[in-house]
Tab-separated table of C-alpha atoms in Angstrom:
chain	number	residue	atom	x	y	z
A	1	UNK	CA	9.283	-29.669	-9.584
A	2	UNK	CA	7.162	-28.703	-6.671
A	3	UNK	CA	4.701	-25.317	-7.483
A	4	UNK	CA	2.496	-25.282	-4.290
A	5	UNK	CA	3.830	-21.815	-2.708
A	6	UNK	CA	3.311	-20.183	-6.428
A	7	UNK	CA	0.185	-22.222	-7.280
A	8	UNK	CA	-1.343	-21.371	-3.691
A	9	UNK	CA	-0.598	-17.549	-3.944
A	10	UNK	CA	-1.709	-17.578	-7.915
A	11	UNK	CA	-4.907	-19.300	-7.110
A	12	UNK	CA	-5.662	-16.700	-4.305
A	13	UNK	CA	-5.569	-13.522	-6.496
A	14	UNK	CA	-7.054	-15.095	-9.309
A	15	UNK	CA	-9.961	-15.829	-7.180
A	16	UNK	CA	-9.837	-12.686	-5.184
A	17	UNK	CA	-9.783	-14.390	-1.936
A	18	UNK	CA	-7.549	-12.139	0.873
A	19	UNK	CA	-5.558	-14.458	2.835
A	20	UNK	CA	-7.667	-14.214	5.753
A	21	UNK	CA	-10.650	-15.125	3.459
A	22	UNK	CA	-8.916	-18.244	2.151
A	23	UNK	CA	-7.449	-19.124	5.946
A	24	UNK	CA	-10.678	-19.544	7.297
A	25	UNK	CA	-12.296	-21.742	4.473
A	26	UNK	CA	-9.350	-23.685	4.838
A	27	UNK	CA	-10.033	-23.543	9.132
A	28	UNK	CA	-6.276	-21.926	9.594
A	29	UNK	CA	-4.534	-19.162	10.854
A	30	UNK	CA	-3.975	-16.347	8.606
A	31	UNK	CA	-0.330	-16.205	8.832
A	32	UNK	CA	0.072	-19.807	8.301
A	33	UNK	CA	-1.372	-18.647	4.404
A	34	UNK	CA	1.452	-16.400	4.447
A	35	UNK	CA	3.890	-18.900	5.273
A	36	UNK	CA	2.624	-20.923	2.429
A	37	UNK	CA	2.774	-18.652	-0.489
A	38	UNK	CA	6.476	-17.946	0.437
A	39	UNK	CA	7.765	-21.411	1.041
A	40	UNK	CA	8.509	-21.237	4.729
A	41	UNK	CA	5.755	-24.080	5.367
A	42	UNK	CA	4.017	-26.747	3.744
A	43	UNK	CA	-0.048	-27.607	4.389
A	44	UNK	CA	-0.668	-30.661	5.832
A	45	UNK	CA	-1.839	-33.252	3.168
A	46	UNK	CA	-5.808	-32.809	4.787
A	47	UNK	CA	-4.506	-28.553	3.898
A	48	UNK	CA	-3.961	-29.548	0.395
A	49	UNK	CA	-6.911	-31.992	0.169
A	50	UNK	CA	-9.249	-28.654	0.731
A	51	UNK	CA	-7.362	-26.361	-1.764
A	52	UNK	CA	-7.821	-28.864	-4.126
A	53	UNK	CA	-11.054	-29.370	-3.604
A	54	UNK	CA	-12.086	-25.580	-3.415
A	55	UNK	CA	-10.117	-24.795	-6.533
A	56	UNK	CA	-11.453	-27.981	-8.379
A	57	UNK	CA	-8.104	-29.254	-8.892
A	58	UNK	CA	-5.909	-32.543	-8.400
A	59	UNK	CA	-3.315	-32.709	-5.857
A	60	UNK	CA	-1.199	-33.432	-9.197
A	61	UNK	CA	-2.266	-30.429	-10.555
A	62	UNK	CA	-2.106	-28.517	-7.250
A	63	UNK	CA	1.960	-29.861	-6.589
A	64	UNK	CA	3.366	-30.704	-9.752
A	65	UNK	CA	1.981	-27.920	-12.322
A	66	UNK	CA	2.748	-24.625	-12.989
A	67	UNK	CA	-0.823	-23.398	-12.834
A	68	UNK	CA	0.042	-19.687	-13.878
A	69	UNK	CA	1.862	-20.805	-17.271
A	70	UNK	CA	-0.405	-23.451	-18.011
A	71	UNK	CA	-4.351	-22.802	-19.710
A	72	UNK	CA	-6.529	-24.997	-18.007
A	73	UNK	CA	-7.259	-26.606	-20.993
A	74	UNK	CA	-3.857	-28.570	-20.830
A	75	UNK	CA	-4.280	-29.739	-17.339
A	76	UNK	CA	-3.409	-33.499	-17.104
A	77	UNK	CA	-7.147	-35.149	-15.842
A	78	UNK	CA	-6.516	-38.171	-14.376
A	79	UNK	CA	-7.982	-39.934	-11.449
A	80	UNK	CA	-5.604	-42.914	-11.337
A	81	UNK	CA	-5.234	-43.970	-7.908
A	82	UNK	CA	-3.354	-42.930	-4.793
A	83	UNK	CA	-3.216	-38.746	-5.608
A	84	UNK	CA	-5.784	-37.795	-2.324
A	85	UNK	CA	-4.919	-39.482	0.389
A	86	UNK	CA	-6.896	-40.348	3.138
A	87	UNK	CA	-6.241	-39.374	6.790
A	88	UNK	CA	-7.274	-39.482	10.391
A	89	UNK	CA	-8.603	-36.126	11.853
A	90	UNK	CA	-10.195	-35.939	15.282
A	91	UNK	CA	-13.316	-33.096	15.357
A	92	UNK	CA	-10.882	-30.346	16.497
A	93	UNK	CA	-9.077	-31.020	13.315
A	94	UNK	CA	-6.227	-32.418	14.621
A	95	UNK	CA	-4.646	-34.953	12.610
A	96	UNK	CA	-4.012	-38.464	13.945
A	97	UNK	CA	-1.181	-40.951	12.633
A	98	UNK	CA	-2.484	-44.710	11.377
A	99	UNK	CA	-0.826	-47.989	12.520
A	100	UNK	CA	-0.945	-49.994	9.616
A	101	UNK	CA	-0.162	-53.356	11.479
A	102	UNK	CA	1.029	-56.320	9.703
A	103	UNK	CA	-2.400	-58.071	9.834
A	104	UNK	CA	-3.770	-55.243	7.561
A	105	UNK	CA	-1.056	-54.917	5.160
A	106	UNK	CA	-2.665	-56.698	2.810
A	107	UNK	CA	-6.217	-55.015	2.772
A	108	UNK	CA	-3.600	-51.564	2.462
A	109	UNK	CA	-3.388	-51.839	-1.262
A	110	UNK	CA	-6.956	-51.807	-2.002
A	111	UNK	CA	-8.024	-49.760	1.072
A	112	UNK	CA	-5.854	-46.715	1.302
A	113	UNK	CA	-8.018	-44.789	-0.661
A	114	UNK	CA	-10.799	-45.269	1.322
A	115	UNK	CA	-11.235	-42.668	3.987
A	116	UNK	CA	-13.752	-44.915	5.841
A	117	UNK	CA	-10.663	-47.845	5.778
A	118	UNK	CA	-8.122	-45.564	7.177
A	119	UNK	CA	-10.366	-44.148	9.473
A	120	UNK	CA	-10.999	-47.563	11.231
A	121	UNK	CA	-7.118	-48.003	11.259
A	122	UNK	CA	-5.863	-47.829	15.050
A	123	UNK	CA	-4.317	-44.181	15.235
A	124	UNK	CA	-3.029	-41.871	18.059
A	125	UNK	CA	-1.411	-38.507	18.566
A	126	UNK	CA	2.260	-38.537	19.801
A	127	UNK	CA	3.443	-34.735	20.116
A	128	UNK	CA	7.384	-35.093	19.998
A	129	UNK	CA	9.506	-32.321	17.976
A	130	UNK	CA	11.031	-34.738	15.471
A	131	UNK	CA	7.429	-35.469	13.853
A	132	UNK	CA	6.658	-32.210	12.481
A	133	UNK	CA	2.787	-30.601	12.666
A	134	UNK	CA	2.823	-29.666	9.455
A	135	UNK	CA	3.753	-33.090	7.731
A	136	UNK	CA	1.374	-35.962	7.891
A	137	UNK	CA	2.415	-39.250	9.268
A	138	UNK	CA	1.886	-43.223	9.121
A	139	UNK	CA	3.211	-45.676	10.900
A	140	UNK	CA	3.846	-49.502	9.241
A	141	UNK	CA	4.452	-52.604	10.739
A	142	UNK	CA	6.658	-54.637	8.862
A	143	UNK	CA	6.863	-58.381	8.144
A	144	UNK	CA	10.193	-60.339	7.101
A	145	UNK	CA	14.011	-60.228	7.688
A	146	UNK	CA	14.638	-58.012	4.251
A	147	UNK	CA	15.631	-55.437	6.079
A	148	UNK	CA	17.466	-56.576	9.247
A	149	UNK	CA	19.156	-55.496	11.624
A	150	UNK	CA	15.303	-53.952	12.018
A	151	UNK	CA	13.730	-57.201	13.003
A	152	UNK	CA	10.645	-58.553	11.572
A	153	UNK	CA	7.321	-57.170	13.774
A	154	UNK	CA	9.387	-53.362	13.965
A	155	UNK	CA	7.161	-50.493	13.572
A	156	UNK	CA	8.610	-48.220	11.137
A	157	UNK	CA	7.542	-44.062	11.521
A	158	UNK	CA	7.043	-42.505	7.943
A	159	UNK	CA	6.093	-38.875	6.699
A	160	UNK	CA	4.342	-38.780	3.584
A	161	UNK	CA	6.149	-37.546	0.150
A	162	UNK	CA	3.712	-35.759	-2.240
A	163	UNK	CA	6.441	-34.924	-4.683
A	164	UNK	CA	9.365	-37.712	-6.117
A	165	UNK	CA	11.201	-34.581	-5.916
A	166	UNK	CA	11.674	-35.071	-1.842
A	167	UNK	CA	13.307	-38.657	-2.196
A	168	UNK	CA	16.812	-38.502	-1.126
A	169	UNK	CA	18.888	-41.238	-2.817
A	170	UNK	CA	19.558	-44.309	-0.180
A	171	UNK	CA	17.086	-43.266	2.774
A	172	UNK	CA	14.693	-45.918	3.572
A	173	UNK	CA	11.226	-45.589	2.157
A	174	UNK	CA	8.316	-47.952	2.753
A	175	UNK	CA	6.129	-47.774	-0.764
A	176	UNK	CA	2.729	-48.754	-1.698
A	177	UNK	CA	3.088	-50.516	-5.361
A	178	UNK	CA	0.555	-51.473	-7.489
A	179	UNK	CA	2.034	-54.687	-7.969
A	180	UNK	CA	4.356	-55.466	-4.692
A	181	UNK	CA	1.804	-54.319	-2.453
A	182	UNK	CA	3.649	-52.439	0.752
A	183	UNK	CA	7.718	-52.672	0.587
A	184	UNK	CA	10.223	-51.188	2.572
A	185	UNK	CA	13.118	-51.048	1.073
A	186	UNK	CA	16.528	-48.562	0.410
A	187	UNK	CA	15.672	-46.600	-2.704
A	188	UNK	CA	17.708	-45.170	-5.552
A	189	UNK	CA	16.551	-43.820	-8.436
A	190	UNK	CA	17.317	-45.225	-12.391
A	191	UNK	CA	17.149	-44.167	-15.670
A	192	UNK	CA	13.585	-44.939	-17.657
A	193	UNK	CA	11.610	-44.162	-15.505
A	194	UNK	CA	12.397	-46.790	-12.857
A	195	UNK	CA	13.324	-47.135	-8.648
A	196	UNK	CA	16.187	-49.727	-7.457
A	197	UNK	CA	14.628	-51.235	-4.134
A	198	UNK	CA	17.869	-52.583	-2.305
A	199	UNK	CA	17.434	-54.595	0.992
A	200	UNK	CA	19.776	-53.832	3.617
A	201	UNK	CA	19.906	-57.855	4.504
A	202	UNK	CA	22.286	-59.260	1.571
A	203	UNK	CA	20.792	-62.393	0.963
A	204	UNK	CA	17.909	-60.385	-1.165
A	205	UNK	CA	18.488	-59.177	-3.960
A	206	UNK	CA	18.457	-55.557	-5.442
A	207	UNK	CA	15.118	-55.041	-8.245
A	208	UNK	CA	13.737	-52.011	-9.810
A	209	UNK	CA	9.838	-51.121	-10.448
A	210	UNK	CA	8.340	-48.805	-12.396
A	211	UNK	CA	7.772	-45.517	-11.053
A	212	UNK	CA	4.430	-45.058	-12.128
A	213	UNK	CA	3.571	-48.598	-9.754
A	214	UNK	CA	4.049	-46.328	-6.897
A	215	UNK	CA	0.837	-45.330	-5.326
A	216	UNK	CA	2.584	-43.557	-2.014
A	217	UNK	CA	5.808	-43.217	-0.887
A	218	UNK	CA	6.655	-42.772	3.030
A	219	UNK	CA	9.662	-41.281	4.305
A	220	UNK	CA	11.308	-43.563	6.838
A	221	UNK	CA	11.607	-40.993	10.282
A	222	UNK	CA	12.247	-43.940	12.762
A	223	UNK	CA	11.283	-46.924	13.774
A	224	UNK	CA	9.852	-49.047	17.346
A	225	UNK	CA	10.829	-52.194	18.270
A	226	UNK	CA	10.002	-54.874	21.124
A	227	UNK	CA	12.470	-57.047	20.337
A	228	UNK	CA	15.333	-56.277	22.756
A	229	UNK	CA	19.075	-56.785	21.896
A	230	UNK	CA	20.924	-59.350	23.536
A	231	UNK	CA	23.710	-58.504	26.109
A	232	UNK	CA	26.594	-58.631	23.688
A	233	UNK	CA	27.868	-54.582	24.687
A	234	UNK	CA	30.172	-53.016	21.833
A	235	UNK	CA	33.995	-54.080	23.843
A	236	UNK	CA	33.082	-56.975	25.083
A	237	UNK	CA	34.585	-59.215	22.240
A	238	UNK	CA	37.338	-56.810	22.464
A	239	UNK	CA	38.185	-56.881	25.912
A	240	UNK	CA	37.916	-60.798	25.761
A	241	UNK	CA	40.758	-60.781	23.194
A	242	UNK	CA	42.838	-58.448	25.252
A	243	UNK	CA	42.341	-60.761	28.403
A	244	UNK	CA	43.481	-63.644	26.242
A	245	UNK	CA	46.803	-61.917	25.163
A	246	UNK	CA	47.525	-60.986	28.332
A	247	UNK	CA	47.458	-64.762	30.070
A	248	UNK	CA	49.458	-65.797	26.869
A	249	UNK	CA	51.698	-63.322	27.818
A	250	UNK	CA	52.168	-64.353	30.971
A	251	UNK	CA	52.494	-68.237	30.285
A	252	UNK	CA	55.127	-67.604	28.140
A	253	UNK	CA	57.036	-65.093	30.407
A	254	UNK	CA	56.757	-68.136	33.505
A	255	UNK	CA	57.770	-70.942	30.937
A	256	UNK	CA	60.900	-68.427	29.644
């Protein structure tokens, strides 16, 4: 279950911060707070990287836990991999979106972590309504035919999930694993504990993982391609076959 509007709000009185004090440690608007503690928005993963930061907290702890019911001696501590993540911002904090390129896929799994890594990651800014400013974005280039009809060399758009409670059953996700490395793949989730990865090509085969291999987990938004189709328009076959009657038709009419 998600607590960040609760946990953001609790944290804020407990600390006696007014929400015009905590807005500009966090370098926000004031209302934007507001729209926090009630639900109606969600901080941008950099957002949640300060509060939990300035509250001494893990993004875990900051997402996942229900801060006001829980003593702070039963806080989970762990530092296993993959709970900050690491993001572009230009110096008027505005947040860029990675390429991840095919080429770099591989140094992904042990470099996403790393701020500097990311940071030297190509990136740009594209300001379109369907990527939202308050989600943080990546965008992966992927390699093989698992997923055709998206062809191999695609660039795939993903928003970042900080809670397994956002995964919709059978969207397309592209996941960092601990031991797959970067997948992207149809997801469902199983009993114990575990994620089917189905392929939308049916020569591969369907295979679960263990949810706790799953360092991040990327929304599929949309994806680029520079691969153009070939001219085979939807009704041509069809019209072909309607031609075809048609002279059979008439063939048999002049030989009747």
């Amino acid at each position: 279950m998600n607590y960040l509007a609760q946990n953001i709000k609790y944290l804020r009185r407990k600390h006696q911060l007014t929400q015009q004090r905590l807005a500009d440690q966090l370098a926000v608007k004031r209302a934007l707070i507001g729209s926090y503690e009630e639900g109606r928005a969600t901080p941008k993963i950099q957002v949640m990287q300060q509060l939990a930061q300035l509250f001494k907290l893990s993004l875990d702890e900051l997402i996942g836990t229900d801060l006001e019911k829980t003593p702070s001696s039963l806080l989970p501590k762990s530092n296993g991999p993959g709970q900050i993540l690491s993001v572009v911002v230009t110096p008027d904090n505005e947040e860029r979106i990675p390429i991840v390129p095919v080429k770099a896929a591989a140094g992904y799994l042990s470099g996403y972590a790393d701020p500097q890594y990311v940071g030297e990651l190509p990136h740009f800014y594209m300001p379109i309504p369907e990527l939202s400013r308050n989600r943080t974005y990546r965008v992966f280039q992927l390699n093989g035919d698992s997923m055709l009809p998206v062809a191999p060399g695609a660039y795939v758009f993903c928003e970042y999930l900080v809670d397994l409670d956002e995964l919709k059953e059978g969207q397309t996700y592209v996941l960092i694993t601990r031991d797959e490395g970067l997948v992207y793949k149809r997801v469902y989730i199983k009993e114990n504990n575990e994620l089917l990865l189905k392929s939308d090509n049916p020569e591969y085969e369907a295979y679960r993982i263990p949810i706790s291999s799953v360092l991040e987990l990327w929304r599929a938004k949309g994806v680029l391609s520079f691969e153009l189709p070939l001219p085979d328009f939807p009704g041509t076959a069809h019209i072909s076959t309607v031609l075809s009657e048609m002279k059979e038709e008439i063939r048999k009419l002049r030989e009747g």
